[in-house]
């Protein structure tokens, strides 16, 4: 799914999400609530690549495209296209512009576009159809994350107090893209201006004058006693909901017969907190069956894991590397090779990964295990993390359980800390 659009329509109190998949179709989903009840509204057989959605006096417009920037007007119910046309052709001196976001302020329409991965521009017109004039917002501006890239893409946000902010992201691999926020002012002639600090994106700014909305910490211990998973968790595929449960620990039944972790369903992932962190799971493996693999992974297009292998009645803790995907087509190119392992017994084990995701090359993760939860034994070599940009999400911790022979086995994760 390419950069998608999200907006609220006051006239019918409805939220809209719109996104293009596979370069050939766009889906529209709606909900009366941000937190749930989303339903598919339409499939439009056209790709609105990197789309931005604007409701202008209730008329829906979509800005989209790569280098050639276009605007489409959609039908009032957003199920079809009424009209579309090219509104801006990026000059060769800039190169590529994409990531469109569309706004209206006063008499002007604005299309907020990025030059990947080091610049941000804005287009402006008195008509949604142009002609548009262009201004550079930032180029090669030092960002707030040491070793990270230039803040770019993202979009503009206006608070209920009328203040404007720019929520960008900073490429900070191997950890991924990091949200990056700065205030926006407006020039006397109506152009958005980024507020910098000493010629760079500020490391901090005064907090917006808005109510606090405290959130649970992204770190800490989870024992999976609730009726649902928290928002910090994401599945690697659409989950098979019949193969997992919470309430008395996280129970993962095998959902796929495969020798390929990337092809296994119900791998539960969680973003790694930087600049370095440690994840530990307590795993009950008494219900695994022959051929099953379960454990904790550093998951990306180049991956490694520590976990339990059960084969021919023998249970071993294993550290495995060499899991690879092609970034051209996302096909598996390596299913992994065990680097170290030893026989274990007792039915319960603690698996740990310590990851350094400071931006840059040569960062590593190390793996260890414990049979008592106190004393940890290193297993296998340090794993060098890939810091290429192509797999946008960066590394994530992944809890997995899959079968190589037949379904029927399960594991329970009693703790994730």
Coordinates of N, CA and C in Angstrom, one line a residue, residues 50-272:
X50 N 0.4 7.6 -3.7 CA 0.7 8.6 -2.7 C -0.4 9.7 -2.6
X51 N -1.5 9.3 -2.2 CA -2.7 10.1 -2.4 C -2.9 11.1 -1.2
X52 N -3.4 12.3 -1.5 CA -3.9 13.2 -0.4 C -5.3 13.6 -0.7
X53 N -6.1 13.5 0.4 CA -7.6 13.7 0.2 C -8.0 15.0 0.8
X54 N -8.8 15.8 0.1 CA -9.3 17.1 0.6 C -10.8 17.1 0.3
X55 N -11.5 17.5 1.4 CA -13.0 17.9 1.2 C -13.1 19.4 1.1
X56 N -13.4 19.9 -0.1 CA -13.6 21.4 -0.3 C -15.0 21.7 -0.5
X57 N -15.6 22.3 0.6 CA -17.1 22.5 0.5 C -17.8 21.2 0.2
X58 N -17.3 20.1 0.8 CA -17.9 18.8 0.7 C -17.5 18.1 -0.7
X59 N -16.8 18.8 -1.6 CA -16.4 18.1 -2.8 C -15.1 17.4 -2.6
X60 N -15.0 16.1 -2.8 CA -13.8 15.4 -2.6 C -12.8 15.5 -3.7
X61 N -11.6 15.9 -3.4 CA -10.5 15.9 -4.4 C -9.3 15.0 -3.9
X62 N -8.6 14.5 -4.8 CA -7.4 13.6 -4.5 C -6.2 14.1 -5.3
X63 N -5.2 14.5 -4.6 CA -3.9 14.8 -5.3 C -3.0 13.6 -5.2
X64 N -2.3 13.3 -6.3 CA -1.5 12.0 -6.4 C -0.5 12.1 -7.5
X65 N 0.4 11.1 -7.5 CA 1.4 10.9 -8.6 C 2.8 11.0 -8.2
X66 N 3.7 10.6 -9.1 CA 5.1 10.6 -8.9 C 5.7 11.4 -10.1
X67 N 6.3 12.6 -9.8 CA 6.9 13.5 -10.7 C 5.8 14.3 -11.5
X68 N 4.9 13.5 -12.1 CA 3.7 14.1 -12.7 C 2.6 14.1 -11.7
X69 N 2.3 15.3 -11.2 CA 1.3 15.4 -10.1 C -0.1 15.7 -10.7
X70 N -1.1 15.0 -10.3 CA -2.4 15.1 -10.8 C -3.4 15.3 -9.7
X71 N -4.6 15.8 -10.1 CA -5.7 16.0 -9.1 C -6.9 15.3 -9.8
X72 N -7.6 14.6 -8.9 CA -8.9 14.0 -9.3 C -10.0 14.5 -8.5
X73 N -11.2 14.7 -9.1 CA -12.4 14.9 -8.3 C -13.2 13.6 -8.3
X74 N -13.6 13.2 -7.1 CA -14.4 12.0 -6.9 C -15.8 12.3 -6.8
X75 N -16.7 11.3 -7.1 CA -18.1 11.4 -6.9 C -18.4 11.8 -5.4
X76 N -19.6 12.3 -5.2 CA -19.9 12.7 -3.8 C -19.8 11.6 -2.8
X77 N -20.0 10.3 -3.2 CA -19.9 9.2 -2.3 C -18.5 8.5 -2.3
X78 N -17.6 9.1 -3.1 CA -16.2 8.6 -3.2 C -16.1 7.2 -3.8
X79 N -17.1 6.8 -4.6 CA -17.0 5.5 -5.2 C -16.5 5.5 -6.7
X80 N -16.4 6.7 -7.3 CA -15.9 6.8 -8.7 C -15.2 8.1 -8.9
X81 N -14.6 8.2 -10.1 CA -13.9 9.4 -10.4 C -14.8 10.3 -11.4
X82 N -14.9 11.5 -11.1 CA -15.6 12.5 -11.9 C -14.7 13.1 -13.0
X83 N -13.5 13.4 -12.6 CA -12.6 14.2 -13.5 C -11.2 14.0 -12.9
X84 N -10.2 14.0 -13.8 CA -8.8 14.1 -13.3 C -8.0 14.8 -14.4
X85 N -6.9 15.4 -13.9 CA -6.0 16.0 -14.9 C -4.6 16.3 -14.2
X86 N -3.6 16.3 -15.0 CA -2.3 16.7 -14.6 C -2.3 18.2 -14.2
X87 N -1.7 18.5 -13.0 CA -1.7 19.9 -12.6 C -0.2 20.4 -12.5
X88 N 0.8 19.5 -12.4 CA 2.1 20.0 -12.2 C 3.1 18.9 -12.8
X89 N 4.1 19.4 -13.5 CA 5.1 18.5 -14.0 C 6.4 18.9 -13.4
X90 N 7.0 18.0 -12.6 CA 8.2 18.4 -11.8 C 9.4 18.7 -12.8
X91 N 10.0 19.8 -12.6 CA 11.2 20.1 -13.5 C 12.4 19.2 -13.2
X92 N 13.2 19.0 -14.2 CA 14.3 18.1 -14.0 C 15.3 18.6 -13.0
X93 N 15.3 19.9 -12.7 CA 16.2 20.5 -11.7 C 15.9 20.0 -10.3
X94 N 14.6 19.6 -10.1 CA 14.2 19.1 -8.8 C 14.3 17.6 -8.8
X95 N 13.8 16.9 -9.9 CA 13.9 15.5 -10.0 C 12.6 14.8 -9.8
X96 N 12.4 14.3 -8.6 CA 11.2 13.6 -8.3 C 10.4 14.3 -7.2
X97 N 9.1 14.4 -7.4 CA 8.2 14.8 -6.3 C 7.1 13.8 -6.2
X98 N 6.7 13.5 -4.9 CA 5.6 12.5 -4.7 C 5.1 12.8 -3.3
X99 N 4.3 11.8 -2.7 CA 3.8 12.0 -1.4 C 2.8 13.1 -1.2
X100 N 1.9 13.3 -2.2 CA 1.1 14.5 -2.2 C 0.1 14.5 -1.0
X101 N 0.0 15.7 -0.4 CA -1.1 16.0 0.6 C -1.8 17.3 0.1
X102 N -3.1 17.4 0.2 CA -3.8 18.5 -0.4 C -4.6 19.2 0.7
X103 N -4.5 20.6 0.7 CA -5.1 21.4 1.7 C -5.7 22.6 1.0
X104 N -6.6 23.3 1.8 CA -7.1 24.6 1.4 C -7.0 25.5 2.6
X105 N -6.5 26.7 2.3 CA -6.3 27.7 3.4 C -6.7 29.0 2.7
X106 N -7.7 29.7 3.2 CA -8.1 30.9 2.5 C -8.6 30.7 1.1
X107 N -8.0 31.4 0.2 CA -8.4 31.2 -1.2 C -7.5 30.3 -2.0
X108 N -6.5 29.7 -1.3 CA -5.5 28.9 -2.0 C -5.6 27.4 -1.7
X109 N -5.4 26.6 -2.7 CA -5.2 25.2 -2.6 C -3.7 24.9 -2.6
X110 N -3.3 24.0 -1.7 CA -1.9 23.6 -1.5 C -1.7 22.1 -1.7
X111 N -0.7 21.8 -2.4 CA -0.3 20.4 -2.5 C 1.1 20.3 -2.0
X112 N 1.2 19.5 -0.9 CA 2.4 19.4 -0.1 C 3.1 18.1 -0.6
X113 N 4.3 18.2 -1.2 CA 5.0 17.1 -1.9 C 6.4 17.0 -1.4
X114 N 6.9 15.8 -1.5 CA 8.3 15.5 -1.0 C 9.2 15.2 -2.2
X115 N 10.5 15.5 -2.0 CA 11.6 15.1 -2.9 C 12.3 14.0 -2.1
X116 N 12.1 12.7 -2.4 CA 12.7 11.7 -1.6 C 14.2 11.7 -1.8
X117 N 15.0 11.5 -0.8 CA 14.6 11.5 0.6 C 15.2 12.7 1.3
X118 N 15.2 13.9 0.7 CA 16.0 15.0 1.3 C 15.3 16.4 1.1
X119 N 14.1 16.4 0.7 CA 13.5 17.7 0.4 C 12.0 17.7 0.6
X120 N 11.4 18.9 0.8 CA 10.0 19.1 0.8 C 9.6 20.4 0.1
X121 N 8.6 20.3 -0.8 CA 8.2 21.4 -1.6 C 6.7 21.6 -1.4
X122 N 6.1 22.7 -1.8 CA 4.7 23.0 -1.8 C 4.3 23.7 -3.0
X123 N 3.1 23.2 -3.6 CA 2.5 23.8 -4.8 C 1.3 24.6 -4.3
X124 N 1.0 25.7 -5.0 CA -0.1 26.6 -4.6 C -0.9 27.1 -5.8
X125 N -2.2 27.1 -5.7 CA -3.0 27.6 -6.8 C -4.4 28.1 -6.2
X126 N -5.0 29.0 -6.9 CA -6.4 29.4 -6.5 C -7.5 28.5 -7.1
X127 N -7.1 27.5 -7.8 CA -8.0 26.5 -8.3 C -7.4 25.1 -8.1
X128 N -8.3 24.1 -7.7 CA -7.7 22.8 -7.6 C -7.1 22.2 -8.9
X129 N -7.4 22.8 -10.0 CA -6.9 22.3 -11.3 C -5.7 23.1 -11.8
X130 N -5.2 24.1 -11.0 CA -4.1 24.8 -11.3 C -4.4 26.1 -12.1
X131 N -3.4 26.7 -12.7 CA -2.0 26.3 -12.6 C -1.4 26.5 -11.2
X132 N -0.4 25.7 -10.9 CA 0.3 25.7 -9.6 C 1.6 26.4 -9.7
X133 N 2.0 27.2 -8.7 CA 3.3 27.7 -8.5 C 4.0 26.9 -7.4
X134 N 5.3 26.9 -7.3 CA 6.0 26.0 -6.4 C 7.0 26.8 -5.5
X135 N 7.1 26.3 -4.3 CA 8.2 26.9 -3.4 C 8.9 25.7 -2.7
X136 N 10.1 25.9 -2.4 CA 10.9 24.9 -1.7 C 10.7 25.2 -0.2
X137 N 10.3 24.2 0.6 CA 10.2 24.3 2.0 C 11.5 24.0 2.7
X138 N 12.1 22.9 2.3 CA 13.4 22.5 2.9 C 14.1 21.6 1.9
X139 N 15.5 21.7 2.0 CA 16.3 20.8 1.2 C 17.6 20.5 2.0
X140 N 17.9 19.3 2.1 CA 19.1 18.8 2.9 C 19.2 19.5 4.2
X141 N 18.1 19.7 4.9 CA 18.1 20.3 6.2 C 18.5 19.2 7.3
X142 N 19.5 19.5 8.1 CA 19.9 18.6 9.1 C 18.7 18.3 10.0
X143 N 18.5 17.0 10.4 CA 17.4 16.6 11.2 C 17.7 16.5 12.7
X144 N 16.7 16.1 13.5 CA 16.9 16.1 14.9 C 17.5 14.7 15.4
X145 N 17.6 13.7 14.6 CA 18.1 12.4 15.0 C 19.5 12.2 14.6
X146 N 20.4 12.1 15.5 CA 21.8 11.9 15.2 C 22.0 10.7 14.3
X147 N 22.7 10.9 13.1 CA 22.9 9.9 12.2 C 21.8 9.6 11.2
X148 N 20.6 10.2 11.5 CA 19.4 10.0 10.6 C 19.4 10.9 9.4
X149 N 18.4 10.8 8.6 CA 18.3 11.6 7.4 C 17.6 12.9 7.6
X150 N 17.2 13.4 6.4 CA 16.5 14.7 6.4 C 15.0 14.5 6.6
X151 N 14.4 15.3 7.5 CA 13.0 15.1 7.7 C 12.2 15.5 6.4
X152 N 11.2 14.7 6.0 CA 10.5 15.0 4.8 C 9.2 14.2 4.8
X153 N 8.4 14.3 3.7 CA 7.1 13.7 3.4 C 6.2 14.1 4.6
X154 N 5.3 13.2 5.0 CA 4.3 13.6 6.0 C 3.3 14.6 5.6
X155 N 2.8 15.4 6.5 CA 1.8 16.3 6.2 C 1.6 17.4 7.2
X156 N 0.7 18.4 6.9 CA 0.5 19.5 7.7 C -0.7 19.2 8.6
X157 N -0.7 19.7 9.8 CA -1.8 19.5 10.8 C -2.1 20.9 11.4
X158 N -3.4 21.2 11.4 CA -3.8 22.4 12.1 C -4.5 22.0 13.4
X159 N -4.1 22.6 14.5 CA -4.7 22.3 15.8 C -6.0 23.0 16.0
X160 N -6.7 22.6 17.0 CA -8.0 23.3 17.3 C -7.8 24.7 17.7
X161 N -6.6 25.1 18.1 CA -6.3 26.5 18.4 C -5.9 27.3 17.2
X162 N -5.8 26.6 16.1 CA -5.4 27.3 14.9 C -3.9 27.3 14.5
X163 N -3.1 26.7 15.3 CA -1.7 26.6 15.0 C -1.4 25.5 14.0
X164 N -0.4 25.7 13.2 CA 0.0 24.7 12.2 C 1.3 24.1 12.5
X165 N 1.3 22.8 12.2 CA 2.5 22.0 12.5 C 2.8 21.1 11.3
X166 N 4.1 20.7 11.1 CA 4.5 19.8 10.1 C 4.9 18.5 10.7
X167 N 4.2 17.4 10.5 CA 4.6 16.1 10.9 C 5.2 15.4 9.8
X168 N 6.6 15.3 9.8 CA 7.4 14.6 8.8 C 7.8 13.2 9.4
X169 N 8.7 12.6 8.6 CA 9.4 11.5 9.2 C 10.9 11.6 8.8
X170 N 11.7 11.0 9.7 CA 13.2 11.0 9.4 C 13.6 9.5 9.2
X171 N 14.2 9.2 8.1 CA 14.8 7.9 7.8 C 15.9 7.7 8.8
X172 N 15.7 6.6 9.7 CA 16.7 6.4 10.7 C 16.9 4.9 10.8
X173 N 17.4 4.3 9.7 CA 17.6 2.9 9.7 C 18.9 2.5 10.4
X174 N 18.8 1.3 11.0 CA 17.9 0.1 10.8 C 16.6 0.2 11.6
X175 N 16.3 1.3 12.4 CA 15.1 1.3 13.1 C 13.9 1.7 12.3
X176 N 14.0 2.3 11.2 CA 12.9 2.7 10.4 C 12.7 4.2 10.3
X177 N 11.5 4.6 10.0 CA 11.1 6.0 9.9 C 10.6 6.5 11.2
X178 N 11.1 7.6 11.7 CA 10.7 8.2 13.0 C 9.9 9.4 12.8
X179 N 8.7 9.5 13.4 CA 7.9 10.7 13.4 C 8.7 11.9 13.9
X180 N 8.6 13.1 13.2 CA 9.4 14.2 13.5 C 8.5 15.5 13.3
X181 N 8.4 16.3 14.3 CA 7.4 17.4 14.4 C 8.0 18.7 14.5
X182 N 7.5 19.7 13.8 CA 8.0 21.1 13.9 C 6.9 22.1 13.5
X183 N 6.9 23.3 14.1 CA 5.8 24.3 13.8 C 6.0 24.9 12.5
X184 N 4.9 25.3 11.9 CA 4.8 26.1 10.6 C 4.2 27.4 10.9
X185 N 4.8 28.4 10.3 CA 4.1 29.8 10.2 C 3.8 30.1 8.8
X186 N 3.1 31.2 8.5 CA 2.7 31.5 7.2 C 3.2 32.9 6.8
X187 N 3.8 33.0 5.7 CA 4.3 34.3 5.3 C 3.2 35.3 4.9
X188 N 3.5 36.5 4.8 CA 2.5 37.5 4.6 C 1.8 37.3 3.2
X189 N 2.5 36.6 2.3 CA 1.8 36.4 1.0 C 1.3 35.0 0.9
X190 N 1.2 34.3 2.0 CA 0.4 33.0 2.0 C 1.2 31.7 1.7
X191 N 2.5 31.7 2.1 CA 3.3 30.5 1.9 C 3.6 29.9 3.3
X192 N 3.6 28.6 3.4 CA 4.0 27.9 4.7 C 5.5 28.0 4.8
X193 N 6.0 28.3 6.1 CA 7.4 28.5 6.4 C 7.7 27.6 7.6
X194 N 8.7 26.7 7.4 CA 9.1 25.8 8.5 C 9.9 26.6 9.5
X195 N 9.6 26.4 10.8 CA 10.4 27.1 11.9 C 11.6 26.3 12.2
X196 N 12.8 26.7 11.9 CA 14.0 26.0 12.2 C 14.7 26.6 13.4
X197 N 15.7 25.9 13.9 CA 16.4 26.4 15.1 C 17.9 26.3 14.7
X198 N 18.6 27.5 14.6 CA 20.0 27.6 14.2 C 20.2 26.9 12.9
X199 N 19.3 27.1 12.0 CA 19.5 26.5 10.6 C 19.3 25.1 10.4
X200 N 18.6 24.5 11.4 CA 18.3 23.0 11.3 C 16.9 22.8 11.9
X201 N 16.4 21.6 11.7 CA 15.2 21.1 12.3 C 15.5 21.0 13.8
X202 N 14.7 21.7 14.7 CA 15.0 21.7 16.1 C 15.0 20.4 16.8
X203 N 15.9 20.2 17.7 CA 15.8 19.0 18.5 C 14.6 19.0 19.5
X204 N 14.1 20.2 19.8 CA 12.9 20.3 20.6 C 12.2 21.6 20.2
X205 N 10.9 21.7 20.4 CA 10.1 22.9 20.3 C 9.1 23.0 21.4
X206 N 8.6 24.2 21.7 CA 7.6 24.3 22.7 C 6.4 23.4 22.4
X207 N 5.9 22.7 23.4 CA 4.8 21.8 23.1 C 3.5 22.6 22.7
X208 N 2.7 22.0 21.7 CA 1.5 22.7 21.4 C 0.6 22.9 22.6
X209 N -0.1 24.0 22.6 CA -1.0 24.4 23.8 C -2.3 23.6 23.6
X210 N -2.2 22.3 23.9 CA -3.3 21.4 23.8 C -3.5 20.5 25.0
X211 N -4.6 20.0 25.2 CA -4.8 19.1 26.4 C -3.9 17.9 26.3
X212 N -3.4 17.4 27.4 CA -2.6 16.2 27.5 C -3.5 15.0 27.3
X213 N -3.0 14.0 26.6 CA -3.7 12.7 26.4 C -2.7 11.6 26.7
X214 N -2.4 11.3 28.0 CA -1.4 10.4 28.4 C -1.7 9.0 27.7
X215 N -0.6 8.4 27.3 CA -0.7 7.0 26.7 C 0.2 6.1 27.5
X216 N -0.2 4.8 27.4 CA 0.6 3.8 28.1 C 2.0 3.8 27.5
X217 N 3.0 3.5 28.3 CA 4.4 3.4 27.8 C 4.5 2.4 26.7
X218 N 5.4 2.6 25.8 CA 5.7 1.7 24.7 C 6.7 0.6 25.2
X219 N 7.2 0.7 26.4 CA 8.0 -0.3 27.0 C 7.3 -0.8 28.3
X220 N 7.9 -1.9 28.8 CA 7.3 -2.5 30.0 C 7.0 -3.9 29.8
X221 N 6.3 -4.6 30.7 CA 6.0 -6.0 30.7 C 4.5 -6.2 30.3
X222 N 4.3 -7.1 29.4 CA 3.0 -7.5 28.9 C 2.8 -9.0 29.2
X223 N 1.7 -9.3 30.0 CA 1.4 -10.7 30.3 C 0.2 -11.2 29.5
X224 N -0.3 -10.4 28.6 CA -1.4 -10.8 27.7 C -2.6 -11.3 28.5
X225 N -3.0 -10.6 29.5 CA -4.2 -11.0 30.3 C -5.4 -10.4 29.8
X226 N -5.3 -9.4 28.9 CA -6.5 -8.7 28.4 C -7.2 -9.5 27.4
X227 N -8.4 -9.0 26.9 CA -9.2 -9.7 25.9 C -8.7 -9.5 24.5
X228 N -7.8 -8.5 24.3 CA -7.4 -8.2 23.0 C -5.9 -7.7 23.1
X229 N -5.2 -7.7 22.0 CA -3.9 -7.2 21.9 C -3.9 -5.7 21.9
X230 N -2.9 -5.1 22.5 CA -2.7 -3.6 22.5 C -2.3 -3.1 21.1
X231 N -2.5 -1.7 20.9 CA -2.2 -1.1 19.6 C -0.7 -1.1 19.3
X232 N 0.2 -1.5 20.2 CA 1.6 -1.6 19.9 C 2.0 -2.8 19.1
X233 N 1.0 -3.7 18.9 CA 1.3 -5.0 18.2 C 0.7 -4.9 16.8
X234 N 1.4 -5.6 15.8 CA 1.0 -5.7 14.5 C 1.3 -7.1 13.9
X235 N 0.4 -7.6 13.2 CA 0.6 -8.9 12.5 C 1.4 -8.8 11.2
X236 N 2.2 -9.8 10.9 CA 3.0 -9.7 9.6 C 2.1 -10.0 8.4
X237 N 1.0 -10.7 8.6 CA 0.0 -10.9 7.6 C -1.4 -10.7 8.2
X238 N -2.5 -10.6 7.4 CA -3.8 -10.7 8.1 C -3.8 -12.0 8.9
X239 N -4.2 -11.9 10.2 CA -4.1 -13.0 11.0 C -5.2 -14.0 10.8
X240 N -4.9 -15.3 11.1 CA -5.9 -16.3 11.3 C -6.4 -16.2 12.7
X241 N -7.5 -15.6 12.9 CA -8.0 -15.3 14.3 C -8.4 -16.6 15.1
X242 N -8.5 -17.7 14.4 CA -8.8 -19.0 15.1 C -7.6 -19.6 15.7
X243 N -6.4 -19.0 15.3 CA -5.1 -19.7 15.7 C -4.4 -18.9 16.8
X244 N -5.1 -17.9 17.5 CA -4.4 -17.3 18.6 C -5.5 -16.8 19.6
X245 N -5.0 -16.6 20.8 CA -5.9 -16.1 21.8 C -5.1 -15.3 22.9
X246 N -5.7 -14.5 23.6 CA -5.1 -13.8 24.8 C -6.0 -14.0 26.0
X247 N -5.6 -13.5 27.1 CA -6.4 -13.7 28.3 C -5.6 -14.5 29.4
X248 N -5.0 -15.5 29.0 CA -4.1 -16.4 29.8 C -2.8 -16.6 29.1
X249 N -2.1 -15.4 28.9 CA -1.0 -15.5 28.0 C -1.4 -15.4 26.5
X250 N -0.4 -15.2 25.7 CA -0.6 -15.2 24.2 C -0.4 -16.6 23.7
X251 N -1.5 -17.2 23.3 CA -1.4 -18.6 22.8 C -1.4 -18.6 21.3
X252 N -0.3 -19.1 20.7 CA -0.2 -19.1 19.2 C -0.2 -20.6 18.8
X253 N -1.3 -21.0 18.1 CA -1.3 -22.3 17.4 C -0.7 -22.1 16.1
X254 N 0.0 -23.2 15.6 CA 0.6 -23.1 14.2 C -0.6 -22.8 13.2
X255 N -0.3 -21.9 12.3 CA -1.3 -21.5 11.3 C -0.8 -21.8 9.9
X256 N 0.4 -22.1 9.7 CA 1.0 -22.3 8.4 C 2.0 -23.5 8.4
X257 N 1.9 -24.3 7.4 CA 3.0 -25.3 7.2 C 3.9 -24.8 6.2
X258 N 5.1 -24.5 6.6 CA 6.1 -23.9 5.7 C 7.5 -24.0 6.3
X259 N 8.5 -23.9 5.5 CA 9.9 -23.7 6.1 C 10.4 -22.3 6.0
X260 N 9.5 -21.4 5.8 CA 9.8 -20.0 5.5 C 9.1 -19.1 6.5
X261 N 9.8 -18.5 7.4 CA 9.2 -17.6 8.3 C 8.4 -16.5 7.7
X262 N 8.9 -15.9 6.5 CA 8.2 -14.8 5.9 C 6.8 -15.3 5.4
X263 N 6.7 -16.6 5.1 CA 5.4 -17.1 4.6 C 4.5 -17.6 5.7
X264 N 4.9 -17.6 7.0 CA 4.1 -18.1 8.1 C 3.2 -17.0 8.6
X265 N 1.9 -17.3 8.8 CA 1.0 -16.4 9.3 C 1.1 -16.3 10.8
X266 N 0.5 -15.2 11.3 CA 0.4 -15.0 12.8 C 1.8 -14.8 13.5
X267 N 2.7 -14.2 12.8 CA 3.9 -13.6 13.5 C 3.5 -12.3 14.0
X268 N 3.6 -12.1 15.3 CA 3.1 -10.9 16.0 C 4.4 -10.0 16.2
X269 N 4.3 -8.8 15.7 CA 5.5 -7.9 15.7 C 5.2 -6.7 16.6
X270 N 6.3 -6.1 16.9 CA 6.3 -4.9 17.8 C 7.5 -4.0 17.5
X271 N 7.2 -2.7 17.3 CA 8.3 -1.8 16.9 C 9.4 -1.8 18.0
X272 N 10.6 -1.7 17.6 CA 11.8 -1.6 18.5 C 11.9 -0.2 18.9

